[in-house]
mmCIF file of C-alpha atoms and ligand atoms in Angstrom:
data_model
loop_
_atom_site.group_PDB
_atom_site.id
_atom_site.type_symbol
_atom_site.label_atom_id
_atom_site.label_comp_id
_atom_site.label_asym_id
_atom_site.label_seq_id
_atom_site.Cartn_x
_atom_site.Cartn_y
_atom_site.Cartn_z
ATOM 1 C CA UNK A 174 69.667 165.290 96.746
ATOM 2 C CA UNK A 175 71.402 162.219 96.364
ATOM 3 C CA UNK A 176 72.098 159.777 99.460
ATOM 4 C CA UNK A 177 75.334 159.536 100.306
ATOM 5 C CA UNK A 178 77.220 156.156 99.477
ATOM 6 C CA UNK A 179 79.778 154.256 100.618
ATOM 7 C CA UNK A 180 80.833 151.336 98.226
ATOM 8 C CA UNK A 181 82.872 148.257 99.284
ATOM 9 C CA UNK A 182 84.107 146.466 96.433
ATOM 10 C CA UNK A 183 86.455 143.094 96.273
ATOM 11 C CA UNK A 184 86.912 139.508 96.143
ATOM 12 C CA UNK A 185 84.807 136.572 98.395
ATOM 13 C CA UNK A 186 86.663 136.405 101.491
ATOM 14 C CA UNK A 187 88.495 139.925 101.901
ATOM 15 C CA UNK A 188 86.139 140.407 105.046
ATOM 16 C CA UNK A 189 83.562 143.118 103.079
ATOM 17 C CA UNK A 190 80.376 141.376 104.517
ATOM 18 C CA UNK A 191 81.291 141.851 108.100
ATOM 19 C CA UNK A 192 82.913 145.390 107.717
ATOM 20 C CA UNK A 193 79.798 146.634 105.848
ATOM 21 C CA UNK A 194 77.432 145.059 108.317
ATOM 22 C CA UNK A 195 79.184 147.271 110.794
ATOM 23 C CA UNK A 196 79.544 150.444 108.922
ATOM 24 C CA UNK A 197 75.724 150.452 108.364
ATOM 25 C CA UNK A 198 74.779 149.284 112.323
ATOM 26 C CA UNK A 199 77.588 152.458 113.290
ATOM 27 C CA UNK A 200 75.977 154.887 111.013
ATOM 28 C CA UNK A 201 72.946 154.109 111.195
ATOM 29 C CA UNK A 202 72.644 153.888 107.389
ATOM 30 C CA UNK A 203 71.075 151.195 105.300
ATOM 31 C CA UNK A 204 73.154 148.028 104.285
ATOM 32 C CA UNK A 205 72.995 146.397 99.996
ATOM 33 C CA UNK A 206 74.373 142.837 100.047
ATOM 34 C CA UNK A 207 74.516 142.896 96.184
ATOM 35 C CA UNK A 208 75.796 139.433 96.274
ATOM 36 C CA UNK A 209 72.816 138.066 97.771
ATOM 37 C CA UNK A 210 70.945 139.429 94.811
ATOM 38 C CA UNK A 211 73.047 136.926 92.767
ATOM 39 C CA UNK A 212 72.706 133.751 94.889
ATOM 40 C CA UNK A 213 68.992 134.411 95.363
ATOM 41 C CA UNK A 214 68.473 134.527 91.529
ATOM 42 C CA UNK A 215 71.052 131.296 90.866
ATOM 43 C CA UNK A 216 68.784 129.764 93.586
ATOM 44 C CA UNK A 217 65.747 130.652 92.509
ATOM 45 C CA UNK A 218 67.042 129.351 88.686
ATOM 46 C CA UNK A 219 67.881 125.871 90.576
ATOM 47 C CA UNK A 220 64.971 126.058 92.176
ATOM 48 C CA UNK A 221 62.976 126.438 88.708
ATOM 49 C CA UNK A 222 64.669 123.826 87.139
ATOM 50 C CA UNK A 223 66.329 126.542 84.556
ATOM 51 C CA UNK A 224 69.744 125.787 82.925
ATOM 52 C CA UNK A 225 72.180 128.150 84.340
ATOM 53 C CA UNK A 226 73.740 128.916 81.099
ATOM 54 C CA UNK A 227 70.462 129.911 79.654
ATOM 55 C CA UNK A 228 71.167 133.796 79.696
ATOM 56 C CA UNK A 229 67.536 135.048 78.762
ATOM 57 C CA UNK A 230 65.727 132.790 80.898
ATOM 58 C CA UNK A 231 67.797 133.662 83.817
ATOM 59 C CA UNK A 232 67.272 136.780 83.398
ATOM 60 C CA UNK A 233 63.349 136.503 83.663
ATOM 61 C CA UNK A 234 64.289 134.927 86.852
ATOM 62 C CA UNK A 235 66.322 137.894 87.744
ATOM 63 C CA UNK A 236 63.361 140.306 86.935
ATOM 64 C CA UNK A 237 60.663 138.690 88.827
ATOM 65 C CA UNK A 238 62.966 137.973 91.998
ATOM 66 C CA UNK A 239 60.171 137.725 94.515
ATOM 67 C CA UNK A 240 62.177 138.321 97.749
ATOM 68 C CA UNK A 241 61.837 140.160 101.127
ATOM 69 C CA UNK A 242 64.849 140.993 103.330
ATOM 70 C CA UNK A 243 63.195 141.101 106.730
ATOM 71 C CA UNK A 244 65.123 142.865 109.847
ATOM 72 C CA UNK A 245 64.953 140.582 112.936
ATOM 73 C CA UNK A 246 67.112 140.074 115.951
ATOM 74 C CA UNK A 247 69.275 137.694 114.977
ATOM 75 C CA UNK A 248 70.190 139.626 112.038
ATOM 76 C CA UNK A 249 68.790 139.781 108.387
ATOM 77 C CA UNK A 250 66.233 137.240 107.618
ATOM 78 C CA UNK A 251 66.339 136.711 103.773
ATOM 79 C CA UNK A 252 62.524 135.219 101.734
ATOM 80 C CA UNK A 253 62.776 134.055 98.544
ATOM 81 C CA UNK A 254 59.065 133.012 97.864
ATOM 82 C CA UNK A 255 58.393 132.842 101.231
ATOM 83 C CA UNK A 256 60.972 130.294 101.912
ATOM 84 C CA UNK A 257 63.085 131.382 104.415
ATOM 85 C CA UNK A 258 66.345 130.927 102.620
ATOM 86 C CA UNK A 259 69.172 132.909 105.302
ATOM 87 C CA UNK A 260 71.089 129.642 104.788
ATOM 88 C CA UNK A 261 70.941 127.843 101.725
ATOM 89 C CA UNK A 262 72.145 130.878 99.506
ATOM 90 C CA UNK A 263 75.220 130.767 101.540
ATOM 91 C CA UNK A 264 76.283 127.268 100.773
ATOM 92 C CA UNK A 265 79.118 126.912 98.954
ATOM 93 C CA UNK A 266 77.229 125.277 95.653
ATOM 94 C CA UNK A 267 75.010 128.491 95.617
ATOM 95 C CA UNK A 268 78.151 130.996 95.966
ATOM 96 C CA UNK A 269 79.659 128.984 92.967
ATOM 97 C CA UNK A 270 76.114 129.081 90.672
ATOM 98 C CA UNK A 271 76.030 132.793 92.075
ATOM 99 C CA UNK A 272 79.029 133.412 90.080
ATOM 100 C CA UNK A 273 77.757 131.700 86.901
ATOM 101 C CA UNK A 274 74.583 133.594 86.946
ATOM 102 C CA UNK A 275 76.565 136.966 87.251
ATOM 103 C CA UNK A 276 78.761 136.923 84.161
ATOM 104 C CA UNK A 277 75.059 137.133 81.933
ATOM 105 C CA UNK A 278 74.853 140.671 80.993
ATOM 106 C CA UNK A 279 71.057 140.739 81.000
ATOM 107 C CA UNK A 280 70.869 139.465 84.725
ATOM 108 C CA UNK A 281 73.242 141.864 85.891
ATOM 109 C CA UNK A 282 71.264 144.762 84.089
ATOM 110 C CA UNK A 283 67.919 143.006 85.592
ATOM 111 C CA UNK A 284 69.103 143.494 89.128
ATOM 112 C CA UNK A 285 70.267 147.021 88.428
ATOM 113 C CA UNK A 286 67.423 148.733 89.426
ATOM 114 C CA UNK A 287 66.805 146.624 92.729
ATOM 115 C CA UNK A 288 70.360 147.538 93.681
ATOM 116 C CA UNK A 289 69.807 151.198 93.073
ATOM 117 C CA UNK A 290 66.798 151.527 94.900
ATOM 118 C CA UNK A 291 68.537 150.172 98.316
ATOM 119 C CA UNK A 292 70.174 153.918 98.296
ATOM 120 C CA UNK A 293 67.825 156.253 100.608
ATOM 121 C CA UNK A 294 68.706 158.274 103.041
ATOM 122 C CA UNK A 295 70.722 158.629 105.665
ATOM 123 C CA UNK A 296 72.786 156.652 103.178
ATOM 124 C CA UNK A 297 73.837 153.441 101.494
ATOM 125 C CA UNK A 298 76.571 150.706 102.295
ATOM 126 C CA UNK A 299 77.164 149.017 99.317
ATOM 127 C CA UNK A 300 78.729 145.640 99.342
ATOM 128 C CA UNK A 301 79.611 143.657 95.553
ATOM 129 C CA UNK A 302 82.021 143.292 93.484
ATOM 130 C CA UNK A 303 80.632 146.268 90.757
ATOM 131 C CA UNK A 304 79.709 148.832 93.212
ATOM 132 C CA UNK A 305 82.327 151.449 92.862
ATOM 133 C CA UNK A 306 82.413 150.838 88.867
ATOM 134 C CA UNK A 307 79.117 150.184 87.618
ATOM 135 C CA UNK A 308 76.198 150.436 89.975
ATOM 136 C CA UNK A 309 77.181 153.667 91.998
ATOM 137 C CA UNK A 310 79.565 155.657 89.900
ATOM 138 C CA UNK A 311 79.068 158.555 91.528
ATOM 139 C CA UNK A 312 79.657 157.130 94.997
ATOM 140 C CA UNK A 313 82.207 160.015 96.773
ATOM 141 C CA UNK A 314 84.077 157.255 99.059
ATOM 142 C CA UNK A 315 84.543 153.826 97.177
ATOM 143 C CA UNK A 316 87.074 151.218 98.813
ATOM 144 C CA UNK A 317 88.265 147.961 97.723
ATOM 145 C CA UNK A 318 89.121 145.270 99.751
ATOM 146 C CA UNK A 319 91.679 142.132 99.335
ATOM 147 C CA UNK A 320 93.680 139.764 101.375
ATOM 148 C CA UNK A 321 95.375 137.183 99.864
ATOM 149 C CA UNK A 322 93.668 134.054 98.812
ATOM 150 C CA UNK A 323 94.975 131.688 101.298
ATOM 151 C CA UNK A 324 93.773 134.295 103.991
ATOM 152 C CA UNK A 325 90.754 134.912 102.319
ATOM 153 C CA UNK A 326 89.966 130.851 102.220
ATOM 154 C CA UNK A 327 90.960 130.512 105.977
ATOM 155 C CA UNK A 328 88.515 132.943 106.728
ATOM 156 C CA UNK A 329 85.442 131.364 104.880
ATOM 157 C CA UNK A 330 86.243 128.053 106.534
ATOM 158 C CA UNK A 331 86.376 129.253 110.079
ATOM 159 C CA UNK A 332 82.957 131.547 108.401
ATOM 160 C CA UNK A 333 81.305 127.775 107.162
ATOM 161 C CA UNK A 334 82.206 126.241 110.295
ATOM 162 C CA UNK A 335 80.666 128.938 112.900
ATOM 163 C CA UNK A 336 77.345 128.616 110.454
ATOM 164 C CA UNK A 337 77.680 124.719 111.164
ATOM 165 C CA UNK A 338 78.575 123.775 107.731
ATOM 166 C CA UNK A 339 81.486 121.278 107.093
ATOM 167 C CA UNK A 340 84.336 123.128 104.966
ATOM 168 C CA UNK A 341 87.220 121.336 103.656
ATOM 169 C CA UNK A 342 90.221 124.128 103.787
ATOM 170 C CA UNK A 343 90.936 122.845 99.873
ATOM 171 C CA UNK A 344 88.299 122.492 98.534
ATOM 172 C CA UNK A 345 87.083 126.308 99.276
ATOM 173 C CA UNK A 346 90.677 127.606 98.211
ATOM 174 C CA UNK A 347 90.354 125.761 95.223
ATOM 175 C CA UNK A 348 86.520 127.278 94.823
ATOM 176 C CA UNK A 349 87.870 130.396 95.677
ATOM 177 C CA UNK A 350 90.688 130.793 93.536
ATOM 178 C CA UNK A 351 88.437 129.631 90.610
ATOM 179 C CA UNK A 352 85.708 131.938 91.402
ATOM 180 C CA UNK A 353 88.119 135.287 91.386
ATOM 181 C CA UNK A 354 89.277 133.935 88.055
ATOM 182 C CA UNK A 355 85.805 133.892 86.370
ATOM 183 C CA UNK A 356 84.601 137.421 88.612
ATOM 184 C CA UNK A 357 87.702 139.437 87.140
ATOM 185 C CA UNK A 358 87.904 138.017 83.641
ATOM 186 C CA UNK A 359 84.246 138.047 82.598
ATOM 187 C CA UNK A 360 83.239 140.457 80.125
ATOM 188 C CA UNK A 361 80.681 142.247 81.762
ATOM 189 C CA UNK A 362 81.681 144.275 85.085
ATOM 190 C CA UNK A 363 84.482 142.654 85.828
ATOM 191 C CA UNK A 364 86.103 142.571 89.464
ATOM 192 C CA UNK A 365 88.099 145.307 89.662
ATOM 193 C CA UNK A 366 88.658 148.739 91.406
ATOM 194 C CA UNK A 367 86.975 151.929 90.205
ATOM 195 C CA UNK A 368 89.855 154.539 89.350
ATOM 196 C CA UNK A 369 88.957 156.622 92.436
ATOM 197 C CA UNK A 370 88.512 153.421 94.760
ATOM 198 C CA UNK A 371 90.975 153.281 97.646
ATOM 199 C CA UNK A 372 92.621 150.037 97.654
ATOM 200 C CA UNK A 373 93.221 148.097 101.511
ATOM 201 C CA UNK A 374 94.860 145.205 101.693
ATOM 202 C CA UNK A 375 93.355 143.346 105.062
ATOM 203 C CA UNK A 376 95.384 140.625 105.065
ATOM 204 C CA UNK A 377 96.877 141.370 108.258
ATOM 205 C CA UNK A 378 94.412 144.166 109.682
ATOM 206 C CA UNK A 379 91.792 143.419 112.067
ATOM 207 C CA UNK A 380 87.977 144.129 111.192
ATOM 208 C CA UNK A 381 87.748 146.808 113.815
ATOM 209 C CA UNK A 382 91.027 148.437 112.490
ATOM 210 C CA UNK A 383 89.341 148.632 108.804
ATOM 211 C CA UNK A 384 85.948 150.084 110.517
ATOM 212 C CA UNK A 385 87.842 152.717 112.117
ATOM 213 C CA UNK A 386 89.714 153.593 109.196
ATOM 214 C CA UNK A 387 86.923 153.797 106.704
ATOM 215 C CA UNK A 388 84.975 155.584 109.187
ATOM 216 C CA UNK A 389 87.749 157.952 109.405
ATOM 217 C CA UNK A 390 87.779 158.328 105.539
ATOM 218 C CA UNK A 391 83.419 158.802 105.225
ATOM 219 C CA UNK A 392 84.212 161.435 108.175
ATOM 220 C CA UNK A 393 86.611 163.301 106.060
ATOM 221 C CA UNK A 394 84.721 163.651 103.297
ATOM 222 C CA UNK A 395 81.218 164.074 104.732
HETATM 223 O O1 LIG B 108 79.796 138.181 97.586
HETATM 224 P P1 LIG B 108 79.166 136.847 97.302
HETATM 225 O O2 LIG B 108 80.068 135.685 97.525
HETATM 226 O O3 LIG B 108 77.859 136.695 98.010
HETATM 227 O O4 LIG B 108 78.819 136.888 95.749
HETATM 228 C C1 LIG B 108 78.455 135.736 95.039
HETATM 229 C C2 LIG B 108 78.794 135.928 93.560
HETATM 230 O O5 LIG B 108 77.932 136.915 93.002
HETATM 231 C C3 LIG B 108 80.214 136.437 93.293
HETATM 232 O O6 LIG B 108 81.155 135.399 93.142
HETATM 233 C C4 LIG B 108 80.048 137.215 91.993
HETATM 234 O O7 LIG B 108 80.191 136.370 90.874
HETATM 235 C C5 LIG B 108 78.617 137.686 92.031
HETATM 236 N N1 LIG B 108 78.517 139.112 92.336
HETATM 237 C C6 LIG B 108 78.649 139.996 91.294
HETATM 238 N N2 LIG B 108 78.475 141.326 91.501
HETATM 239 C C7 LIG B 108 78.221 141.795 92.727
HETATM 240 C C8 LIG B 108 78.110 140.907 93.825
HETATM 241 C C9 LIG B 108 78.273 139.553 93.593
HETATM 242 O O8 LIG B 108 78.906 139.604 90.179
HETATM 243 N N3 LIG B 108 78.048 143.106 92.893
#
């Protein structure tokens, strides 16, 4: 039998890393942070030395990903090569390679597999931006999230700042706003909701309001 899924699918910013973080820790179920699968292999790419644009050598990267996610009080400690790297592949520079990386078909079909694999029982919370469409299709509850950019960019900031980065409220609208443009219009598993996803606008919800109400929603159809 297959593991049940939930998938939360949307834009950088809508609040999806938090909300599945929660999910998983309230069900007891395990957590994908699909994105993380993207910055490690732009990092490791940097790293290398290999040209970003250079799809098939990328994708080697992509293939040989040596990484360990490592469960530890403070949270989820992520190794890339046994670096600990929890930090770097959320800078801002990494998010933006992240999304360069991700428009090569033959890295997204590399890390297809990996992604898969993170379903076991009790069940999966899948967080991306091709869950519902591409990676678990047959996911029974699939929701996407938005807020609206400016939102979106506000929360990042205050998100950088808490981490003890410096974010300039501009400059991460600005990298925000381009980065939705090049997630939704690439060719290859674009940003966008699966026909069956249900659509939340968080804008002006609170994270435990969305918790409850997806919770709600995986109760229903459990
Ligand atoms: O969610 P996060 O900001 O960590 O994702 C970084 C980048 O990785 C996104 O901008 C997107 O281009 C890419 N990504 C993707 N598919 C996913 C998750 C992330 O293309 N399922």
């Amino acid at each position: 039998t297959n593991p049940p899924v939930i998938t939360l699918d949307g834009p950088g910013g809508a609040g999806k890393g938090t909300i599945s973080t929660l999910l998983a820790e309230e069900l007891g179920w395990q957590f994908l942070d699909s994105g993380a699968l993207y910055r490690l292999t732009a990092l490791a790419a940097m790293n290398h030395g290999v040209e970003l644009s250079q799809e098939s050598a990328v994708a080697v990267i992509a293939e040989h990903l040596d990484v360990r996610f490592e469960k530890s009080e403070q949270g989820t400690r992520v190794i890339l090569e046994n670096d600990n790297v929890t930090e770097a592949i959320r800078e801002e520079r990494v998010g933006r390679n992240a999304s360069v990386v991700a428009a090569h078909n033959r890295v997204r079909d590399a890390l297809l597999k990996r992604q898969r694999a993170f379903a076991t029982l009790p069940g999966l919370i899948a967080d991306g931006r091709d869950m519902g469409t591409v990676v678990f299709p047959e996911a029974p509850l699939k929701i996407f999230l938005t807020a609206s950019a400016e939102e979106r960019a506000r929360r990042r900031v205050s998100q950088l700042s808490e981490g003890g980065f410096d974010a300039d409220y501009d400059q991460v609208f600005a990298d925000i706003v381009e980065r939705d443009e090049r997630d939704r219009n690439r060719a290859t598993a674009p940003l966008k909701p699966a026909d069956d996803a249900i659509e939340l606008d968080t804008t002006e919800l609170s994270i435990p309001a969305v918790v409850e109400y997806i919770l709600a929603l995986a109760s229903e159809r459990g």
